[in-house]
């Protein structure tokens, strides 16, 4: 299996006791015949020979150069016979009791110095393979060499029984066996390597739980912080070419829907240009300079026309730096900063509502980008969505009065004193972030009251926000209507008129 580290097979006992005794196996001879035993054996010929105590048998220092156990004229009659064969039985080899120190007949085939038969004999197992069976008492070194195969469950039943019996008596081998078992567990390839999509959230939650931020982000700035971070994650995922994908921005002017064509990079430039109004109110640098227009649409057009070339993905960094600077500044500012006025030319908002408005526009334009590049994008959380709906509901009485002055809404029916309950429309928003709001119909200074409700409109929270953004026409927005039809029409068109470039 590719990509999985290979654990070498157990080595012979001689290697475990004396690594210097290891020699690579001899190269196979091209000429077939009996082994040459007349001359002195090469040092490599001692590999694989084991003494009774599992130690290696080194070449003799005698001047004759003969190899113990070899037949031929060069054999030393006074040389000590080799010890008994190892207790391991090797598949394919001749039993130890049938092998003699020297051949006695012409038909006898002399084994070479490696203990193997000549080229015509059946080959033994490859070097390093595990033995097939164990007979009699087994030494510590042999059992230790089987730990790797045991950890891989590659031992025979007899070997497994012998190793496990040894592990109950030998603490060093038991420790090594545990380490090998843990290492084998890392070789499994059937696990899912995909990261848990909630991993980032879990890590951040754990970090913040253990060490809360020394200077936390104000609660009223959370929606802007969340929506800019979500949009930034989207921008990181798209490719180079997708930054030039066409995006069509939509909003309402008067009684009809208008649109403007740009690109993904152009949308980020638009967001950065309008966010510059908040930066200027906080004393930060305005990306368009001090002489830039105040109205959002004019600022955006000025930014798009000032660039010699269409904006590219390089605009993401200055936009993100600007949003970070806004969040950092309001986090270090005093509580009084929430009432700081931010001018949009035709109207002004306190800073806390201005950042909520910027969070709303960031989400709406993020959906525009996601639709252009075929990217899944979810609405804001229920708590943040509720705040955005509440801001739109608070702005509706003033927008309705503005349309009435322009002759686009019905006349006033019942004027009341400022702060008194007046004729109202019950706005029921369903789904995540929903709730109930009462919109004053005749005067922005009046207070909406359930007792003086003359009409009711019910619709989904996300659908209402898209109506406020100018992405849905007033005729298609309401899911349920009841009561004064003129009041319902005036409020729905006033909600659409809150949209802008």
Coordinates of C-alpha atoms in Angstrom, one line a residue:
X1 CA 0.0 0.0 0.0
X2 CA 1.5 3.3 -1.1
X3 CA 2.2 6.0 1.5
X4 CA 2.3 3.5 4.5
X5 CA 5.7 3.2 6.2
X6 CA 7.1 -0.3 6.0
X7 CA 8.2 -2.0 9.2
X8 CA 11.1 -4.4 8.5
X9 CA 10.7 -8.0 9.3
X10 CA 12.4 -9.5 12.5
X11 CA 16.2 -10.0 12.1
X12 CA 18.1 -13.1 13.0
X13 CA 19.2 -13.4 16.6
X14 CA 22.9 -13.0 15.7
X15 CA 22.1 -9.5 14.4
X16 CA 20.4 -8.6 17.6
X17 CA 23.3 -9.6 19.7
X18 CA 26.1 -8.3 17.5
X19 CA 25.2 -5.9 14.7
X20 CA 28.7 -6.0 13.5
X21 CA 28.3 -9.6 12.5
X22 CA 25.8 -8.8 9.8
X23 CA 26.9 -9.3 6.3
X24 CA 24.7 -9.1 3.2
X25 CA 23.8 -12.5 1.6
X26 CA 26.1 -13.7 -1.1
X27 CA 25.2 -13.0 -4.7
X28 CA 23.8 -16.0 -6.6
X29 CA 26.4 -17.8 -8.7
X30 CA 25.8 -18.0 -12.4
X31 CA 27.5 -21.3 -12.8
X32 CA 25.8 -24.3 -11.2
X33 CA 27.7 -26.9 -9.4
X34 CA 29.0 -27.8 -6.0
X35 CA 30.3 -25.2 -3.6
X36 CA 34.0 -24.4 -3.7
X37 CA 35.4 -25.5 -0.4
X38 CA 39.0 -26.0 -1.3
X39 CA 40.1 -22.5 -0.5
X40 CA 39.7 -20.2 2.4
X41 CA 36.2 -19.0 3.1
X42 CA 35.4 -15.3 2.7
X43 CA 34.3 -13.3 5.7
X44 CA 30.8 -13.1 4.2
X45 CA 30.5 -16.9 4.4
X46 CA 29.9 -16.8 8.2
X47 CA 26.6 -15.0 8.0
X48 CA 23.6 -17.0 9.2
X49 CA 25.7 -19.5 11.3
X50 CA 24.7 -19.5 15.0
X51 CA 26.3 -21.0 18.0
X52 CA 24.6 -22.9 20.8
X53 CA 24.1 -19.6 22.8
X54 CA 22.8 -17.8 19.7
X55 CA 26.0 -15.9 19.3
X56 CA 27.7 -15.5 15.9
X57 CA 30.6 -17.7 14.8
X58 CA 33.4 -15.6 13.4
X59 CA 36.0 -16.9 10.9
X60 CA 38.8 -18.9 12.3
X61 CA 42.2 -17.2 12.9
X62 CA 44.1 -20.3 11.9
X63 CA 46.6 -19.9 9.1
X64 CA 45.0 -22.8 7.2
X65 CA 42.0 -20.6 6.4
X66 CA 39.6 -23.6 6.4
X67 CA 36.0 -23.3 7.4
X68 CA 34.6 -25.5 10.2
X69 CA 32.1 -28.0 8.9
X70 CA 33.2 -27.8 5.3
X71 CA 34.3 -31.0 3.4
X72 CA 37.3 -31.2 1.2
X73 CA 41.1 -31.3 1.4
X74 CA 41.4 -28.0 3.2
X75 CA 39.4 -29.2 6.3
X76 CA 41.2 -29.1 9.6
X77 CA 40.7 -32.4 11.4
X78 CA 41.6 -30.9 14.7
X79 CA 39.0 -28.1 14.4
X80 CA 36.2 -28.0 16.9
X81 CA 32.9 -29.1 15.6
X82 CA 30.3 -26.4 15.4
X83 CA 27.6 -26.2 18.1
X84 CA 24.1 -27.5 17.8
X85 CA 21.9 -25.9 15.2
X86 CA 19.5 -23.2 16.3
X87 CA 16.2 -24.3 17.9
X88 CA 14.3 -22.6 15.1
X89 CA 13.2 -24.8 12.2
X90 CA 13.6 -23.1 8.9
X91 CA 11.1 -24.1 6.2
X92 CA 12.7 -25.7 3.1
X93 CA 16.0 -26.6 4.9
X94 CA 17.2 -30.0 5.8
X95 CA 16.5 -31.1 9.4
X96 CA 19.4 -30.6 11.7
X97 CA 19.7 -34.2 12.6
X98 CA 20.3 -35.2 9.0
X99 CA 23.1 -32.8 8.4
X100 CA 26.7 -33.9 9.1
X101 CA 29.9 -31.9 9.6
X102 CA 31.5 -33.4 6.4
X103 CA 30.3 -35.4 3.4
X104 CA 31.5 -39.0 3.2
X105 CA 30.4 -40.1 -0.3
X106 CA 30.7 -39.0 -3.9
X107 CA 26.9 -38.4 -4.1
X108 CA 27.0 -36.2 -1.0
X109 CA 26.5 -32.5 -1.6
X110 CA 28.7 -30.3 0.6
X111 CA 27.0 -27.3 2.2
X112 CA 28.7 -24.0 1.8
X113 CA 29.8 -21.8 4.7
X114 CA 26.4 -20.2 5.0
X115 CA 24.9 -23.4 6.1
X116 CA 22.8 -23.8 2.9
X117 CA 23.0 -26.5 0.3
X118 CA 24.5 -26.0 -3.1
X119 CA 22.6 -24.4 -6.0
X120 CA 20.7 -27.6 -6.7
X121 CA 19.3 -27.8 -3.2
X122 CA 15.9 -26.2 -2.3
X123 CA 16.3 -22.6 -1.3
X124 CA 15.6 -21.5 2.3
X125 CA 13.5 -18.5 3.3
X126 CA 14.6 -15.0 2.5
X127 CA 16.7 -13.2 5.1
X128 CA 14.6 -11.5 7.7
X129 CA 11.4 -13.5 7.4
X130 CA 9.6 -14.7 10.5
X131 CA 10.0 -18.5 11.2
X132 CA 7.0 -20.7 10.6
X133 CA 7.1 -22.6 13.9
X134 CA 9.0 -22.8 17.1
X135 CA 10.3 -26.0 18.7
X136 CA 11.7 -26.3 22.2
X137 CA 12.8 -23.4 24.4
X138 CA 13.3 -20.1 22.6
X139 CA 15.9 -17.5 23.6
X140 CA 15.1 -13.9 24.6
X141 CA 16.7 -12.5 21.4
X142 CA 14.6 -14.6 19.1
X143 CA 11.4 -13.6 20.9
X144 CA 12.5 -10.0 20.9
X145 CA 13.0 -10.2 17.1
X146 CA 9.4 -11.3 16.8
X147 CA 7.8 -8.3 18.5
X148 CA 7.5 -6.4 15.2
X149 CA 5.6 -9.2 13.5
X150 CA 3.5 -9.8 16.7
X151 CA 2.5 -6.1 16.7
X152 CA 1.4 -6.5 13.0
X153 CA -0.5 -9.8 13.9
X154 CA 1.8 -11.6 11.4
X155 CA 3.0 -14.4 13.7
X156 CA 1.8 -17.9 13.7
X157 CA -0.2 -19.3 16.6
X158 CA 2.8 -20.9 18.2
X159 CA 4.9 -17.7 17.8
X160 CA 2.1 -15.6 19.2
X161 CA 1.7 -17.8 22.3
X162 CA 5.5 -17.8 22.9
X163 CA 5.8 -14.0 22.5
X164 CA 2.8 -13.3 24.8
X165 CA 4.1 -15.7 27.4
X166 CA 7.5 -13.9 27.3
X167 CA 5.9 -10.5 27.6
X168 CA 4.4 -11.5 31.0
X169 CA 8.0 -12.2 32.2
X170 CA 10.1 -9.5 30.5
X171 CA 9.3 -5.9 31.3
X172 CA 11.6 -4.3 28.6
X173 CA 10.0 -6.4 25.9
X174 CA 6.6 -5.6 27.2
X175 CA 7.3 -1.9 27.0
X176 CA 8.6 -2.2 23.5
X177 CA 5.6 -4.3 22.5
X178 CA 3.2 -1.5 23.7
X179 CA 5.1 1.1 21.7
X180 CA 5.0 -1.1 18.6
X181 CA 1.3 -1.6 19.0
X182 CA 0.8 2.2 19.2
X183 CA 2.9 2.7 16.1
X184 CA 0.8 0.1 14.2
X185 CA -2.3 2.0 15.1
X186 CA -0.9 5.0 13.2
X187 CA -0.7 3.0 10.0
X188 CA -4.4 2.6 9.6
X189 CA -5.6 4.3 6.3
X190 CA -9.3 3.7 6.6
X191 CA -9.9 6.8 8.7
X192 CA -11.6 9.9 7.2
X193 CA -8.8 12.5 6.7
X194 CA -11.3 15.4 6.1
X195 CA -11.3 18.0 8.9
X196 CA -14.4 18.4 10.9
X197 CA -16.2 21.6 9.6
X198 CA -16.8 22.6 13.2
X199 CA -13.2 22.2 14.2
X200 CA -12.3 25.9 13.8
X201 CA -15.3 26.9 15.9
X202 CA -14.5 24.4 18.6
X203 CA -10.9 25.5 18.8
X204 CA -11.9 29.2 19.1
X205 CA -14.6 28.5 21.6
X206 CA -12.2 26.5 23.7
X207 CA -9.5 29.2 23.5
X208 CA -11.9 32.0 24.4
X209 CA -13.3 29.9 27.2
X210 CA -9.9 29.4 28.8
X211 CA -8.6 32.9 28.2
X212 CA -11.3 35.5 27.4
X213 CA -10.3 38.5 25.3
X214 CA -8.7 41.2 27.4
X215 CA -10.5 43.8 25.3
X216 CA -13.8 42.2 24.1
X217 CA -15.7 43.4 21.0
X218 CA -18.8 45.4 22.1
X219 CA -22.0 43.5 21.8
X220 CA -23.5 46.1 19.4
X221 CA -20.5 45.6 17.1
X222 CA -20.8 41.8 16.9
X223 CA -22.9 41.6 13.8
X224 CA -20.4 43.7 11.8
X225 CA -17.5 41.6 13.1
X226 CA -19.3 38.4 12.2
X227 CA -20.4 39.4 8.7
X228 CA -17.1 40.8 7.6
X229 CA -15.4 37.6 8.8
X230 CA -17.9 35.5 6.9
X231 CA -17.4 37.5 3.7
X232 CA -13.6 37.3 4.1
X233 CA -13.8 33.5 4.3
X234 CA -15.8 33.4 1.1
X235 CA -13.2 35.6 -0.7
X236 CA -10.4 33.4 0.5
X237 CA -12.1 30.4 -1.2
X238 CA -12.7 31.8 -4.6
X239 CA -10.1 31.6 -7.4
X240 CA -8.3 34.4 -9.3
X241 CA -10.6 34.4 -12.3
X242 CA -13.8 34.5 -10.1
X243 CA -12.8 38.0 -8.8
X244 CA -13.8 39.3 -12.3
X245 CA -17.2 37.4 -12.3
X246 CA -20.1 39.8 -13.2
X247 CA -22.3 40.9 -10.3
X248 CA -25.5 42.8 -10.7
X249 CA -26.4 45.1 -7.7
X250 CA -30.1 45.8 -7.2
X251 CA -32.0 48.5 -5.3
X252 CA -35.2 50.6 -5.4
X253 CA -35.4 54.2 -6.5
X254 CA -38.9 55.8 -6.4
X255 CA -41.3 53.1 -7.3
X256 CA -39.1 50.9 -9.5
X257 CA -36.1 48.6 -9.2
X258 CA -32.8 49.6 -10.7
X259 CA -29.5 47.8 -11.0
X260 CA -25.8 48.3 -11.6
X261 CA -23.4 45.9 -13.2
X262 CA -19.9 45.4 -11.6
X263 CA -17.5 42.5 -10.6
X264 CA -16.7 40.7 -7.4
X265 CA -13.8 43.0 -6.8
X266 CA -16.0 46.0 -7.6
X267 CA -18.4 45.0 -4.9
X268 CA -15.6 44.9 -2.3
X269 CA -14.5 48.3 -3.5
X270 CA -18.1 49.6 -2.9
X271 CA -18.2 48.2 0.6
X272 CA -14.8 49.7 1.4
X273 CA -15.9 53.1 0.1
X274 CA -19.0 53.3 2.2
X275 CA -17.3 51.9 5.3
X276 CA -15.0 54.9 4.9
X277 CA -17.8 57.1 6.2
X278 CA -17.6 55.2 9.5
X279 CA -13.8 55.4 9.5
X280 CA -13.9 59.2 9.0
X281 CA -16.4 59.6 11.9
X282 CA -14.0 57.7 14.2
X283 CA -11.0 59.8 13.1
X284 CA -9.5 57.0 11.0
X285 CA -8.2 57.3 7.4
X286 CA -10.8 57.5 4.7
X287 CA -9.8 55.3 1.7
X288 CA -11.1 58.1 -0.7
X289 CA -9.5 61.0 1.1
X290 CA -11.0 64.0 3.0
X291 CA -12.5 65.6 -0.2
X292 CA -14.5 62.5 -1.1
X293 CA -18.3 62.8 -1.5
X294 CA -20.6 61.9 1.5
X295 CA -23.5 60.1 -0.2
X296 CA -22.8 56.3 -0.6
X297 CA -23.7 56.1 -4.3
X298 CA -21.4 59.1 -5.2
X299 CA -18.5 57.7 -3.1
X300 CA -18.8 54.3 -4.9
X301 CA -18.9 55.9 -8.4
X302 CA -15.9 58.0 -7.5
X303 CA -13.9 55.0 -6.3
X304 CA -14.8 53.0 -9.5
X305 CA -13.9 55.9 -11.8
X306 CA -10.6 56.8 -10.0
X307 CA -9.0 53.4 -10.7
X308 CA -7.0 53.2 -13.9
X309 CA -7.7 49.5 -14.1
X310 CA -10.6 47.4 -12.8
X311 CA -10.1 46.3 -9.2
X312 CA -8.7 42.9 -8.7
X313 CA -8.3 40.5 -5.7
X314 CA -5.6 42.8 -4.2
X315 CA -8.5 44.9 -2.9
X316 CA -9.3 42.3 -0.3
X317 CA -6.4 43.2 2.0
X318 CA -7.1 46.9 2.3
X319 CA -10.9 46.2 2.8
X320 CA -10.1 43.6 5.5
X321 CA -7.6 45.9 7.2
X322 CA -10.2 48.6 7.3
X323 CA -12.8 46.4 8.9
X324 CA -10.2 45.2 11.5
X325 CA -9.3 48.8 12.3
X326 CA -13.0 49.7 12.8
X327 CA -13.6 46.8 15.2
X328 CA -10.4 47.5 17.1
X329 CA -11.2 51.2 17.5
X330 CA -14.7 50.7 18.8
X331 CA -13.5 48.0 21.2
X332 CA -11.0 50.4 22.8
X333 CA -13.4 53.4 22.7
X334 CA -15.6 54.5 25.6
X335 CA -19.3 53.7 25.9
X336 CA -20.2 57.2 24.7
X337 CA -18.9 56.4 21.2
X338 CA -22.2 54.5 20.4
X339 CA -24.0 57.8 20.0
X340 CA -21.4 59.3 17.6
X341 CA -23.2 60.5 14.5
X342 CA -22.2 59.1 11.1
X343 CA -23.5 61.1 8.2
X344 CA -24.7 59.5 4.9
X345 CA -25.5 62.8 3.2
X346 CA -29.3 62.7 3.2
X347 CA -29.5 61.1 6.6
X348 CA -27.4 60.2 9.6
X349 CA -27.2 57.3 12.0
X350 CA -25.6 56.8 15.5
X351 CA -22.5 54.7 15.3
X352 CA -24.1 51.6 16.8
X353 CA -26.8 51.7 14.1
X354 CA -24.3 52.6 11.5
X355 CA -22.2 49.5 12.1
X356 CA -25.4 47.4 12.1
X357 CA -26.3 48.9 8.8
X358 CA -22.9 48.1 7.4
X359 CA -23.2 44.5 8.7
X360 CA -26.6 44.2 6.9
X361 CA -25.1 45.5 3.6
X362 CA -22.1 43.2 4.0
X363 CA -24.4 40.2 4.2
X364 CA -26.6 41.3 1.3
X365 CA -23.6 41.9 -1.0
X366 CA -21.9 38.7 0.1
X367 CA -25.0 36.9 -1.2
X368 CA -24.7 38.8 -4.4
X369 CA -21.1 37.5 -4.7
X370 CA -22.0 34.0 -3.7
X371 CA -24.7 33.9 -6.4
X372 CA -22.2 35.1 -9.0
X373 CA -19.6 32.4 -8.2
X374 CA -22.0 29.6 -7.3
X375 CA -21.0 29.5 -3.6
X376 CA -23.3 28.4 -0.7
X377 CA -23.9 31.2 1.7
X378 CA -26.2 31.1 4.8
X379 CA -28.1 34.0 6.4
X380 CA -26.8 35.6 9.6
X381 CA -27.5 34.1 13.0
X382 CA -30.9 34.6 14.5
X383 CA -29.8 37.1 17.1
X384 CA -28.0 39.2 14.5
X385 CA -30.8 38.9 12.0
X386 CA -33.3 40.2 14.6
X387 CA -31.2 43.3 15.2
X388 CA -31.1 44.0 11.5
X389 CA -34.9 43.7 11.2
X390 CA -35.3 45.9 14.2
X391 CA -33.2 48.6 12.7
X392 CA -35.3 48.5 9.5
X393 CA -38.5 48.6 11.5
X394 CA -37.3 51.7 13.4
X395 CA -36.4 53.5 10.1
X396 CA -39.8 52.7 8.4
X397 CA -41.8 55.6 9.9
X398 CA -39.3 58.2 8.6
X399 CA -39.1 56.5 5.2
X400 CA -42.9 56.5 5.0
X401 CA -43.0 60.2 5.8
X402 CA -40.4 60.9 3.1
X403 CA -42.4 59.1 0.5
X404 CA -45.6 61.0 1.6
X405 CA -43.8 64.3 1.1
X406 CA -42.8 63.1 -2.4
X407 CA -46.4 62.2 -3.2
X408 CA -45.7 58.5 -3.3
X409 CA -47.8 57.5 -0.3
X410 CA -51.3 58.0 1.0
X411 CA -52.3 61.1 3.0
X412 CA -52.2 61.4 6.8
X413 CA -55.3 60.0 8.4
X414 CA -54.9 60.8 12.1
X415 CA -52.2 63.1 13.5
X416 CA -51.3 62.7 17.2
X417 CA -48.9 64.4 19.6
X418 CA -45.3 63.3 19.5
X419 CA -44.8 60.3 21.7
X420 CA -48.5 59.4 21.7
X421 CA -49.8 56.1 20.2
X422 CA -51.0 56.5 16.7
X423 CA -52.4 54.5 13.8
X424 CA -50.2 51.5 13.3
X425 CA -49.4 48.5 11.1
X426 CA -48.6 45.2 12.8
X427 CA -45.4 43.7 11.2
X428 CA -45.1 40.0 12.0
X429 CA -41.8 38.5 11.0
X430 CA -41.5 34.7 11.1
X431 CA -38.6 32.4 11.2
X432 CA -35.1 32.9 12.7
X433 CA -34.7 36.4 14.1
X434 CA -38.4 37.1 13.8
X435 CA -40.7 39.0 16.1
X436 CA -43.5 41.6 16.2
X437 CA -43.2 45.3 15.4
X438 CA -45.8 48.1 15.2
X439 CA -45.1 50.7 12.6
X440 CA -46.5 54.2 13.1
X441 CA -48.3 55.2 9.9
X442 CA -49.1 59.0 10.2
X443 CA -46.1 60.5 11.8
X444 CA -42.5 59.5 12.6
X445 CA -42.9 61.0 16.1
X446 CA -45.9 58.8 16.9
X447 CA -45.5 55.5 18.7
X448 CA -46.7 52.3 17.2
X449 CA -49.4 50.6 19.3
X450 CA -51.1 47.2 19.1
X451 CA -54.4 48.9 20.3
X452 CA -54.4 51.2 17.2
X453 CA -53.4 48.6 14.7
X454 CA -55.3 48.9 11.4
X455 CA -53.4 46.3 9.3
X456 CA -51.2 43.3 9.6
X457 CA -48.4 41.9 7.3
X458 CA -46.7 38.6 7.9
X459 CA -43.5 37.4 6.1
X460 CA -40.3 35.5 6.6
X461 CA -37.3 37.3 8.2
X462 CA -34.9 36.7 5.4
X463 CA -37.6 37.7 2.9
X464 CA -38.2 41.0 4.7
X465 CA -34.5 41.8 4.7
X466 CA -34.3 41.1 1.0
X467 CA -37.2 43.5 0.5
X468 CA -35.4 46.2 2.5
X469 CA -32.3 45.5 0.3
X470 CA -34.3 46.0 -2.9
X471 CA -33.8 42.4 -4.0
X472 CA -37.6 41.6 -3.8
X473 CA -40.4 43.7 -5.1
X474 CA -43.1 44.9 -2.6
X475 CA -45.8 43.1 -4.6
X476 CA -44.1 39.7 -4.1
X477 CA -42.8 40.1 -0.5
X478 CA -45.8 39.7 1.8
X479 CA -46.9 36.2 2.6
X480 CA -50.0 37.3 4.5
X481 CA -51.9 40.6 4.5
X482 CA -54.9 41.7 6.5
X483 CA -56.6 45.0 7.1
X484 CA -56.1 48.5 5.4
X485 CA -54.7 47.8 2.0
X486 CA -53.4 51.3 1.5
X487 CA -51.4 51.1 4.7
X488 CA -50.0 47.7 3.7
X489 CA -48.9 49.0 0.3
X490 CA -47.3 52.2 1.8
X491 CA -45.3 50.2 4.4
X492 CA -44.0 47.6 1.9
X493 CA -42.9 50.3 -0.6
X494 CA -41.3 52.3 2.2
X495 CA -39.3 49.2 3.2
X496 CA -38.1 48.8 -0.4
X497 CA -37.1 52.5 -0.5
X498 CA -34.6 51.9 2.4
X499 CA -32.4 50.2 -0.2
X500 CA -29.6 52.1 -1.9
X501 CA -26.4 51.4 -3.8

